[in-house]
Coordinates of C-alpha atoms in Angstrom, one line a residue:
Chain A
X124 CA 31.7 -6.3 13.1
X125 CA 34.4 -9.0 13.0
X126 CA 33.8 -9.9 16.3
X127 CA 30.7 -10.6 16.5
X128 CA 28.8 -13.9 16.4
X129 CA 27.7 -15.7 13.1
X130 CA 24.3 -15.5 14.4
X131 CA 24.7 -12.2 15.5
X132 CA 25.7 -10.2 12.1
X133 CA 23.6 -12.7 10.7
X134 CA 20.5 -11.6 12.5
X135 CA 21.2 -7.8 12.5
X136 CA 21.8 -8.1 8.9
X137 CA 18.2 -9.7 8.1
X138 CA 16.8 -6.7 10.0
X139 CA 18.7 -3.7 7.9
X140 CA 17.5 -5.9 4.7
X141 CA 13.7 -5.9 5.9
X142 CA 13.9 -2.2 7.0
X143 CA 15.4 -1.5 4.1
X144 CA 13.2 -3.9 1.9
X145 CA 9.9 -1.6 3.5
X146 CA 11.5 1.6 3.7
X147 CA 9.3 4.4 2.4
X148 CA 10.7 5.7 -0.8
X149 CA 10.1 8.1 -3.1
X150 CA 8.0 6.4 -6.3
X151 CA 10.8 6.3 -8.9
X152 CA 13.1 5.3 -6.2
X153 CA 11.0 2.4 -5.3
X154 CA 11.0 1.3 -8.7
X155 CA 14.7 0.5 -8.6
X156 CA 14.7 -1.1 -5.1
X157 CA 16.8 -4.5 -5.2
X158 CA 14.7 -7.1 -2.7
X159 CA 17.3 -6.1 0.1
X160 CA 15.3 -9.2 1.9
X161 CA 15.5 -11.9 -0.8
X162 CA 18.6 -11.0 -1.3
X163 CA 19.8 -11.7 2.6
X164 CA 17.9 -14.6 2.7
X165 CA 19.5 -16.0 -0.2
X166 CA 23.1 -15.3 0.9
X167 CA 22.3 -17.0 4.3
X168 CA 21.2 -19.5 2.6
X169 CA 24.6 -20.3 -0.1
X170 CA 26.8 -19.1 3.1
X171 CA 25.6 -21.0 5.4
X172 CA 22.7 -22.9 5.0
X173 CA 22.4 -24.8 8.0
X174 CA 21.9 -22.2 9.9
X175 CA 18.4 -20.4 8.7
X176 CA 17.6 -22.8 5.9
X177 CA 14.1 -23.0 4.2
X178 CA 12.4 -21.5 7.4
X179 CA 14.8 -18.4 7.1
X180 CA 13.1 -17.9 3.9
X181 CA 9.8 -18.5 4.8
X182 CA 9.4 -16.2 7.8
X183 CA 11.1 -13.4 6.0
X184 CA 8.6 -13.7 3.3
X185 CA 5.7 -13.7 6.3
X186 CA 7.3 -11.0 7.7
X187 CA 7.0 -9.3 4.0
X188 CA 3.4 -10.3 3.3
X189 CA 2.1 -9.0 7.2
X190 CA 4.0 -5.4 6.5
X191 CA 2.9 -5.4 3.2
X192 CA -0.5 -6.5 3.6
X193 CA -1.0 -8.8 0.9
X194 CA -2.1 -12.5 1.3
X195 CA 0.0 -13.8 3.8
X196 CA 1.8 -16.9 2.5
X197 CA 2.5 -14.7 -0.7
X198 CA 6.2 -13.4 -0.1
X199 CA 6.3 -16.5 2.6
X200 CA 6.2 -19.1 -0.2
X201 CA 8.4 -17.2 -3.2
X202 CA 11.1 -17.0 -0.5
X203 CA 10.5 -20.4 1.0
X204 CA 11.4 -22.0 -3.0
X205 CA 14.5 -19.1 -3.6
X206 CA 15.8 -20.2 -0.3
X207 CA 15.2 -23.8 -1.0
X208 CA 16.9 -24.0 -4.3
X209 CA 19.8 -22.1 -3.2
X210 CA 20.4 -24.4 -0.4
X211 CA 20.4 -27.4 -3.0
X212 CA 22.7 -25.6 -4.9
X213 CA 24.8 -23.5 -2.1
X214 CA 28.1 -25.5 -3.1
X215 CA 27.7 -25.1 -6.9
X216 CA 27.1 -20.9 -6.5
X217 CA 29.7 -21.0 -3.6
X218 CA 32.3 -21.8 -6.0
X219 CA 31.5 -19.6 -8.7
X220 CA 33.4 -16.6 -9.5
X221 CA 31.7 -13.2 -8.9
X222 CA 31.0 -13.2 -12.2
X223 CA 28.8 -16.2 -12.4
X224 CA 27.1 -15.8 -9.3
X225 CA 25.1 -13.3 -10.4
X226 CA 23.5 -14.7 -13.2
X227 CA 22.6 -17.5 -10.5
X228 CA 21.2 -14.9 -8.4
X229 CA 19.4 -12.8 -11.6
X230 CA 17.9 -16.4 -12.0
X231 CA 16.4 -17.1 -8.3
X232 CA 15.1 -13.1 -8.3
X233 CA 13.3 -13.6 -11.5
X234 CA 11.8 -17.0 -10.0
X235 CA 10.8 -15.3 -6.7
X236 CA 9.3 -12.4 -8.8
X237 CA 7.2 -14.7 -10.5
X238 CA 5.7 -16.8 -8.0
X239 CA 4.8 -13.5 -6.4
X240 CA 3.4 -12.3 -9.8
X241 CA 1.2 -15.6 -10.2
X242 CA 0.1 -15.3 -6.7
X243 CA -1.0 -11.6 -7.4
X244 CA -3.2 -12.8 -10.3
X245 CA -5.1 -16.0 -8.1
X246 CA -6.0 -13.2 -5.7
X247 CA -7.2 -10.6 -8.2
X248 CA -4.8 -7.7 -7.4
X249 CA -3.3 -5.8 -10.0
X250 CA -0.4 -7.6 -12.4
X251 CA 1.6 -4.0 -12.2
X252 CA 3.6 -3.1 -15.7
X253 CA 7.3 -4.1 -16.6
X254 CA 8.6 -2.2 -13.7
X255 CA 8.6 -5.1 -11.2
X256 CA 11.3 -6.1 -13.5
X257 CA 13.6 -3.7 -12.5
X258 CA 14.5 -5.0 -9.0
X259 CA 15.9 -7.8 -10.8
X260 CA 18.5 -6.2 -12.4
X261 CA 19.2 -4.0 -9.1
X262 CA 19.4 -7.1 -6.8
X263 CA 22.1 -8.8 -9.8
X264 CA 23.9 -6.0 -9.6
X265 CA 24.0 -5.1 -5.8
X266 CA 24.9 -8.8 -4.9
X267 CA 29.0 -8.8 -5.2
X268 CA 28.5 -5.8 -2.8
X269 CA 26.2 -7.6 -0.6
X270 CA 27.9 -10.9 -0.9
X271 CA 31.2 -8.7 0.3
X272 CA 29.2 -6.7 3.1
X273 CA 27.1 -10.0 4.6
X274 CA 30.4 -11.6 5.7
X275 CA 32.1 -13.1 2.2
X276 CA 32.2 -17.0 1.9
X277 CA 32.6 -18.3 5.0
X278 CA 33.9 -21.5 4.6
X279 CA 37.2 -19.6 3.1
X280 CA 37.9 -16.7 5.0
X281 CA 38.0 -18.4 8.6
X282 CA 40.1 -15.8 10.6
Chain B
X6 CA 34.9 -14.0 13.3
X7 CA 34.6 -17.0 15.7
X8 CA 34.9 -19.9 13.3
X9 CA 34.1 -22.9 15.1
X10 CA 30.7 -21.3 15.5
X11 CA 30.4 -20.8 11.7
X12 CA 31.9 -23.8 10.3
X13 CA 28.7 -25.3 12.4
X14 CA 26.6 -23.7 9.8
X15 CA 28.4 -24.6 6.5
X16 CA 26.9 -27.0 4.9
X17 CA 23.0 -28.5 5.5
X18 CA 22.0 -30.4 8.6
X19 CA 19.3 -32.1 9.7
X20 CA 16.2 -33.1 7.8
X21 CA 16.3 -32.5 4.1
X22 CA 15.7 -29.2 2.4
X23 CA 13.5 -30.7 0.2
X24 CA 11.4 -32.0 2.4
X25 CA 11.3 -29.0 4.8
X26 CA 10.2 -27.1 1.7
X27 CA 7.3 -29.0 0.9
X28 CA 6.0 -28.5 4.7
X29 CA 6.6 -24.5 4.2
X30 CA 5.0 -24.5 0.8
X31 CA 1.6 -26.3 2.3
X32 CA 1.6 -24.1 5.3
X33 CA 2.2 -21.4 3.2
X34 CA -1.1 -22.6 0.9
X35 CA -3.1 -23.5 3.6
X36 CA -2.3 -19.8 5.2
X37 CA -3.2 -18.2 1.6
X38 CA -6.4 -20.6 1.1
X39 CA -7.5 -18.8 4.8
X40 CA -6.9 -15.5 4.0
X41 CA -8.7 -15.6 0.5
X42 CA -11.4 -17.9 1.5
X43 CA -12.4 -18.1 5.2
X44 CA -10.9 -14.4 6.4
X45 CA -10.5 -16.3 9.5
X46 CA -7.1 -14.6 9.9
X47 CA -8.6 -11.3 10.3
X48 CA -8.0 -10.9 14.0
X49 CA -4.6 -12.3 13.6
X50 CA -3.9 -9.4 10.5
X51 CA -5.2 -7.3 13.5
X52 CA -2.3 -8.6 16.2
X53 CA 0.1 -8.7 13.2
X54 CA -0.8 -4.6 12.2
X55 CA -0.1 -4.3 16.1
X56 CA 3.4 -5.3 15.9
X57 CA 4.3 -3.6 12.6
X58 CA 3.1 0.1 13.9
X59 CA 6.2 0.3 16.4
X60 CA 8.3 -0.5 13.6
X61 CA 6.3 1.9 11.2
X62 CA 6.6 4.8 14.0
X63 CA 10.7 3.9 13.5
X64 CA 10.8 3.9 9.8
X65 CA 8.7 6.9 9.4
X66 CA 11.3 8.7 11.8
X67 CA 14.0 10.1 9.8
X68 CA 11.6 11.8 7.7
X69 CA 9.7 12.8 10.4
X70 CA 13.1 14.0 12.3
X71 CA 13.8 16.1 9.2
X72 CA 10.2 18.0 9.1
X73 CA 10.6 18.9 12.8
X74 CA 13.9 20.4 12.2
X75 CA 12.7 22.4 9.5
X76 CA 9.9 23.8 11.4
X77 CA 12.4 24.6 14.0
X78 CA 14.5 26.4 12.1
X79 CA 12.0 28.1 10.0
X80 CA 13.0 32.1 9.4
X81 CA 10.3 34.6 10.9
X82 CA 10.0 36.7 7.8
X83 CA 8.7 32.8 6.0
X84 CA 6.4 31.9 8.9
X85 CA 4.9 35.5 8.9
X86 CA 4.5 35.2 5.2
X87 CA 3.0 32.1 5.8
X88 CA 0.6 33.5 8.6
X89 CA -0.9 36.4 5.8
X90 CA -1.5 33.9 3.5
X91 CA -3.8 31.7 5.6
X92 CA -5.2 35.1 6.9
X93 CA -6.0 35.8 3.6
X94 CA -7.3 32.2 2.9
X95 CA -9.8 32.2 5.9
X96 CA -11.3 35.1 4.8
X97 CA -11.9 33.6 1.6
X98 CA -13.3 30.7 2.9
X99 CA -15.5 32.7 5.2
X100 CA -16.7 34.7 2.2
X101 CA -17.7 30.9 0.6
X102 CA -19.2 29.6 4.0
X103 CA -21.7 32.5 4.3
X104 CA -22.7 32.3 0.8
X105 CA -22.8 28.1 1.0
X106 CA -25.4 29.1 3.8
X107 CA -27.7 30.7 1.8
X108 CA -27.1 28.2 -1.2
X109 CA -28.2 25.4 0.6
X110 CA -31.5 27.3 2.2
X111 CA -32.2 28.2 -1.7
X112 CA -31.7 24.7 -3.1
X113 CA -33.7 22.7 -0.5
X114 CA -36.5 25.1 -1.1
X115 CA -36.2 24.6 -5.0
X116 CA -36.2 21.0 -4.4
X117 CA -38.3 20.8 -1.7
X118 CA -36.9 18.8 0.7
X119 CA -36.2 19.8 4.2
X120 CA -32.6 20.0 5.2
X121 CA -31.9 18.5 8.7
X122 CA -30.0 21.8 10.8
X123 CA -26.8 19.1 11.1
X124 CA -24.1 19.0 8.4
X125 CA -23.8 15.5 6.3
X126 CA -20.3 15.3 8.3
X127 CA -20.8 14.1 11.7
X128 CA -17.1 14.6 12.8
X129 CA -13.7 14.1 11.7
X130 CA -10.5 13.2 12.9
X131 CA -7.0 14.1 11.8
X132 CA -4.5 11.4 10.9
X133 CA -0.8 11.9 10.5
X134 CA 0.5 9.9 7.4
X135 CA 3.3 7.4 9.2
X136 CA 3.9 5.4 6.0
X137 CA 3.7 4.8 2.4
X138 CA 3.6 2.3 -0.2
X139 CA 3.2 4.0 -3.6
X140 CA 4.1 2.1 -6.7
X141 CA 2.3 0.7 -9.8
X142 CA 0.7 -1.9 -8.0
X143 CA -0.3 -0.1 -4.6
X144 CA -1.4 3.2 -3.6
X145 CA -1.3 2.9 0.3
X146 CA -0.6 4.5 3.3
X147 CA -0.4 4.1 6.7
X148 CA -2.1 6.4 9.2
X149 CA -1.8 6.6 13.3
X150 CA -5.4 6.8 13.7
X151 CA -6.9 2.9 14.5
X152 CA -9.8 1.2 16.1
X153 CA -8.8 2.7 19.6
X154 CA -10.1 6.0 17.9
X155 CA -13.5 4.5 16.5
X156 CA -12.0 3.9 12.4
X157 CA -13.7 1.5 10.7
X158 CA -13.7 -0.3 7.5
X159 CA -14.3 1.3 4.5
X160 CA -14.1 4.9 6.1
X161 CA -13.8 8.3 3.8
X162 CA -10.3 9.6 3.7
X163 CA -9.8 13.6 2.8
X164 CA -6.9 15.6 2.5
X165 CA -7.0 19.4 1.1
X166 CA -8.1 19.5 -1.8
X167 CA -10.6 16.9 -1.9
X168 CA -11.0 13.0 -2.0
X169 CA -8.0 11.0 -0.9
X170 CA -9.0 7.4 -0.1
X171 CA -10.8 5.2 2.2
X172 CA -9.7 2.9 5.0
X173 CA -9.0 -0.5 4.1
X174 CA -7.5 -2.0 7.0
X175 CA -7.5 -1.5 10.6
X176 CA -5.2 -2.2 13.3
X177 CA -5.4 -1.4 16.7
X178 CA -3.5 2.0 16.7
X179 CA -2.7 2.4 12.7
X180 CA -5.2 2.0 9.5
X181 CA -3.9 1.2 6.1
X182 CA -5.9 3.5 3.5
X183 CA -6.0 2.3 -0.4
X184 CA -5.7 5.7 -2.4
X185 CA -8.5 6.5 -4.9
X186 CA -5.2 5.8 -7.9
X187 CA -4.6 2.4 -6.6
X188 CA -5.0 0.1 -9.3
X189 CA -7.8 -1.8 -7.4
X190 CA -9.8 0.8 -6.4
X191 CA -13.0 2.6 -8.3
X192 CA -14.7 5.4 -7.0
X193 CA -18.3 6.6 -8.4
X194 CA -18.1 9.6 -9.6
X195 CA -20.3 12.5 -11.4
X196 CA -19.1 15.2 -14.0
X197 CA -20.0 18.5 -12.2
X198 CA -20.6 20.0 -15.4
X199 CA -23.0 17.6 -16.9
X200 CA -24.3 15.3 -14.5
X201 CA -23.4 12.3 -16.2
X202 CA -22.2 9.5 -13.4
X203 CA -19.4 6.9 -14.1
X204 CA -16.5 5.2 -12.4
X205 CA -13.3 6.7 -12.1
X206 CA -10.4 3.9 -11.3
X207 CA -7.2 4.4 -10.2
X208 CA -4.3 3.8 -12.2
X209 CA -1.2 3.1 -10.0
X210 CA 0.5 6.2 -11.1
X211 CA 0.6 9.3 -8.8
X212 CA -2.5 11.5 -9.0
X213 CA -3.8 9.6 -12.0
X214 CA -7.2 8.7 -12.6
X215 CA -8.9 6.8 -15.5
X216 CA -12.5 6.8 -17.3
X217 CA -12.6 3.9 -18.8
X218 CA -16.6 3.5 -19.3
X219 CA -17.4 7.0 -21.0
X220 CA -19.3 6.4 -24.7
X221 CA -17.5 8.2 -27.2
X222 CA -19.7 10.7 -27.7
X223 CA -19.9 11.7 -24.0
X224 CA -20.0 15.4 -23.6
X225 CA -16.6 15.5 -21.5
X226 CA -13.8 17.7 -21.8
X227 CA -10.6 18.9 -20.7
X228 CA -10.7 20.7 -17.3
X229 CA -14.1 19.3 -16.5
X230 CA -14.3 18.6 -12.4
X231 CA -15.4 15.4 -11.6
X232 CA -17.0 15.2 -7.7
X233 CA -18.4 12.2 -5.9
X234 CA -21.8 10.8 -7.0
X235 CA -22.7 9.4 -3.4
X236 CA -22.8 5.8 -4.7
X237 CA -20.9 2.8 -3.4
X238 CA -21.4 3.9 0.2
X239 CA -18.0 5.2 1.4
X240 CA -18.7 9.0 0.3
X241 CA -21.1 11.6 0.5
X242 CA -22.4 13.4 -2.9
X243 CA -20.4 16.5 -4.0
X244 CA -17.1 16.1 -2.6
X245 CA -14.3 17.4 -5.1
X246 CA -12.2 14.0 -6.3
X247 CA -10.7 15.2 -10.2
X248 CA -9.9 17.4 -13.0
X249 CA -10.1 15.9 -16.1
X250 CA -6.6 16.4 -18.0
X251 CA -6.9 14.0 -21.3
X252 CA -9.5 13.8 -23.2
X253 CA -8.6 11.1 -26.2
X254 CA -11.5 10.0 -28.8
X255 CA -10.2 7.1 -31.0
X256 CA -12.8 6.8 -33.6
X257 CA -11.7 3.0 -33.6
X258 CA -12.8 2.0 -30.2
X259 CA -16.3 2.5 -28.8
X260 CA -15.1 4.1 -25.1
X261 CA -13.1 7.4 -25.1
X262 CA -10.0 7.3 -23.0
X263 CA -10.7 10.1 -20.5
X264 CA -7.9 10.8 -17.9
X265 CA -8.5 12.7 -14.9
X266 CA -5.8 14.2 -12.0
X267 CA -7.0 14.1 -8.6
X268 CA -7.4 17.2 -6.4
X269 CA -6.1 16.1 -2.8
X270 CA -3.0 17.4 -1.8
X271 CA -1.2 16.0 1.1
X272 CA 0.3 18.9 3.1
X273 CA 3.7 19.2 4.3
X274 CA 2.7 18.4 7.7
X275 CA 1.0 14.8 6.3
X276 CA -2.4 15.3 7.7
X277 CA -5.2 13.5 6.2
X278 CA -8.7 14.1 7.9
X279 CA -10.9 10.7 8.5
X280 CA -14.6 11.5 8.2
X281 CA -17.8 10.7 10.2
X282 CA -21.5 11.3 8.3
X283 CA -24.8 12.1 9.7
X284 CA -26.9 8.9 9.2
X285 CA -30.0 9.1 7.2
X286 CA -28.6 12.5 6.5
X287 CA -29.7 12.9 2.7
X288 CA -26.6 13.4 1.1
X289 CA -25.0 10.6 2.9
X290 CA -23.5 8.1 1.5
X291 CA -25.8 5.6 -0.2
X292 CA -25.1 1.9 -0.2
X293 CA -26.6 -1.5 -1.0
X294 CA -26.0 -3.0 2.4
X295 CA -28.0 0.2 4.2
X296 CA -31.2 0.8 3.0
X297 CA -31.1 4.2 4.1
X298 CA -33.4 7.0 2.8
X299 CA -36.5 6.5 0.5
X300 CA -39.6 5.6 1.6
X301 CA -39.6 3.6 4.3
X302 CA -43.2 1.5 3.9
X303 CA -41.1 0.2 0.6
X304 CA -40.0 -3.9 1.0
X305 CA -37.9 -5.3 -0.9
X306 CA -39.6 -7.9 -3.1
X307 CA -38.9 -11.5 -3.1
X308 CA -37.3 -13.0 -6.0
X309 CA -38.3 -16.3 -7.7
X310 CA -35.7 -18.0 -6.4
X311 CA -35.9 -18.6 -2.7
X312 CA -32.3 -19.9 -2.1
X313 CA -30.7 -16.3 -3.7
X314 CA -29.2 -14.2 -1.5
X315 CA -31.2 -11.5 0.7
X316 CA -30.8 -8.1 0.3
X317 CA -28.2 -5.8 1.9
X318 CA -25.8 -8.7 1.8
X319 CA -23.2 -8.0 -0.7
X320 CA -19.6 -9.1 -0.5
X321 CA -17.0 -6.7 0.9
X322 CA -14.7 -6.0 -1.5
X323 CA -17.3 -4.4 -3.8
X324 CA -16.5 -0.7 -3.9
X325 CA -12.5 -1.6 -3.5

């Protein structure tokens, strides 16, 4: 894996986190699901954001709202502003310990949630119940592990 | 790691973020203004539903993997079992077909209406299920049938058991179908027992219906089956769709809260069956936009206003 090519592992990974994003699951499962996607997209875009930037974002949420078959633009413009903000802020979260970054992350997730939620109500589909919640707290807690797994700061561990 | 290729990437170059972002976020509103508005982007949802069946195919695979090798390795003694029991089940279901037979002969005569010799169901078509989105928002899946094998819009989805769905949106090789306990959809229905028609709308939850638009004093209870009334134009009259489970009358609210658990049962070997009706057949589905059946010298009157909108022109998402 070490070997590879920034844009290499950086593509590959974007794909797992889509696959995994639309994977069938069982319901209760599903509930729990971090968004694998948002979450890739948003540690491309603190790790290295000159590489994808805002377009990472938005063509990852495209990608979300033609699989998913919602109103496309939906997912395409939640990730566009998560993506966005975290490239204005990519040093500040960079430097954070793992215990901060997460609460930076919890924030951006709960921000992408709602834009999709407030999209969801303009095009009359259903609202859902507290559940859509949950991937919040999934995606905080899974991002240490996928901060670790995605490749780690990259601007410190140059090998 | 090769890090002259990533230090490349480390911090932001060209134009702004910022203003980058404000050209994604119009696109992004124009594209949602088109889709909601102008459905102009139909034929490219159709190219886009192209490109995600390979990739539906390869999701669906694992679990597909699995069933195969449990059929494989299936013991003899389990398959033979397996063999008396649909024995056993065809013969029930001849004993039903004979007497359905006579049943129909008997009630056209008591009604007196001639029965055409051809069945309301034209033809159907078996559809694997290739994938599945089934949370408290959406009731979907994914089937391998599409427009290369004649589905349409809004076409009746069964599984065993009884009502499943209908098609909501078709690709060239895969059809997305909206299950009757999505949240979005409602389905007219009519209690066996009593007659009485109302809407029965999905609740996001697996296999749970709601009535939300009985009266209180609606003679409705527990176990009652609910079928299809034939309304709405998607399905035929009679076909099994509920039992009722909850019955709740809350002396403070005017509706009672009536919940219902549907009857299809997706098999193990995730086949739905997509279904063709006779036209003009009488228990076909009846819809606003077909003004099928009735008598035929009948024209719709005009109304005062000459700018309203004709007949047989109602908006799509009606039924949905």
């Amino acid at each position: 894996m070490r070997r590879w090519s920034l844009r290499h592992r950086a593509t590959v990974g974007l794909l797992v986190s889509f696959v995994l994003q639309v994977m069938p699951l069982p319901a209760v499962l599903g509930w729990f699901r971090p968004s694998f996607a948002v979450i890739a997209v948003l540690y491309w875009s603190i790790a290295a954001p000159g590489w994808g930037g805002v377009g990472l974002g938005f063509l990852m949420g495209l990608a979300l709202d033609a699989y998913l078959g919602v109103v496309l633009g939906q997912h395409a413009l939640a990730t566009a502003l998560v993506a966005y903000i975290a490239i204005r802020q990519h040093l500040i979260i960079r430097n954070k310990s793992m215990f901060e970054q997460p609460f930076y992350i919890a924030g951006l997730l709960l921000l992408w949630q709602i834009v999709v939620w407030i999209i969801d109500g303009w095009t009359g589909h259903a609202l859902g119940s507290w559940t859509r919640l949950l991937p919040i707290v999934t995606g905080t807690l899974l991002w240490p592990f996928a901060w670790e797994w995605l490749g780690g700061d990259l601007s410190r561990s140059r090998r | 790691m090769n890090s002259s290729d990533a230090s490349r990437y480390l911090s932001t170059r060209g134009a702004p973020a910022g203003l980058r972002f404000v050209i994604y976020a119009v696109l992004a509103l124009v594209l949602m203004y088109l889709d909601q508005r102008g459905r102009w982007l139909e034929s490219i949802r159709y190219g886009l539903q192209a490109i995600a069946y390979p990739i539906e195919i390869a999701l669906n695979s694992p679990a597909a993997a699995w069933q195969w090798s449990q059929q494989v390795f299936e013991e003899r003694a389990v398959l033979q079992a397996e063999n008396r029991e649909l024995r056993q089940r065809l013969r029930e279901l001849d004993q039903l077909a004979l007497r359905r037979q006579s049943l129909e002969r008997e009630n056209a005569a008591l009604r007196a209406i001639a029965i055409p010799a051809v069945d309301v169901v034209e033809k159907y078509l078996p559809a694997q299920i290739i994938g599945s989105e089934l949370n408290s928002q959406q009731q979907r899946l994914t089937l391998d049938r599409g427009a290369v094998n004649g589905v349409f819009d809004r076409q009746a989805v069964v599984a065993a058991g009884g009502v499943l769905g209908q098609t909501m949106r078709v690709g060239p090789w895969s059809s997305e179908i909206i299950l009757l306990t999505d949240s979005e959809h409602a389905l007219p229905v009519q209690i066996l027992r009593t007659g009485m028609r109302t809407l029965a709308i999905g609740t996001g939850r697996r296999e749970q219906l709601s009535l939300p638009f009985l009266p209180l004093q609606t003679d409705i209870r527990r176990g009652d089956r609910l079928v299809t009334s034939g309304l709405g134009g998607v399905f035929p009259a009679g076909y099994p769709v509920a039992v009722v489970t909850d019955v709740k009358r809350d002396g403070g609210a005017p509706l009672a809260q009536v919940q219902a658990r549907t009857l299809a049962r997706v098999d193990r070997d995730r086949i739905v069956s997509l279904l063709w009706f006779t036209p003009n057949h009488p228990a076909a589905p009846v819809s606003p936009t077909q003004n099928s059946g009735g008598d035929p010298s009948a024209k719709p009157i005009d109304v005062i206003a000459p700018s309203a909108t004709p007949r047989g022109e109602t908006s799509q998402g009606e039924t949905s």
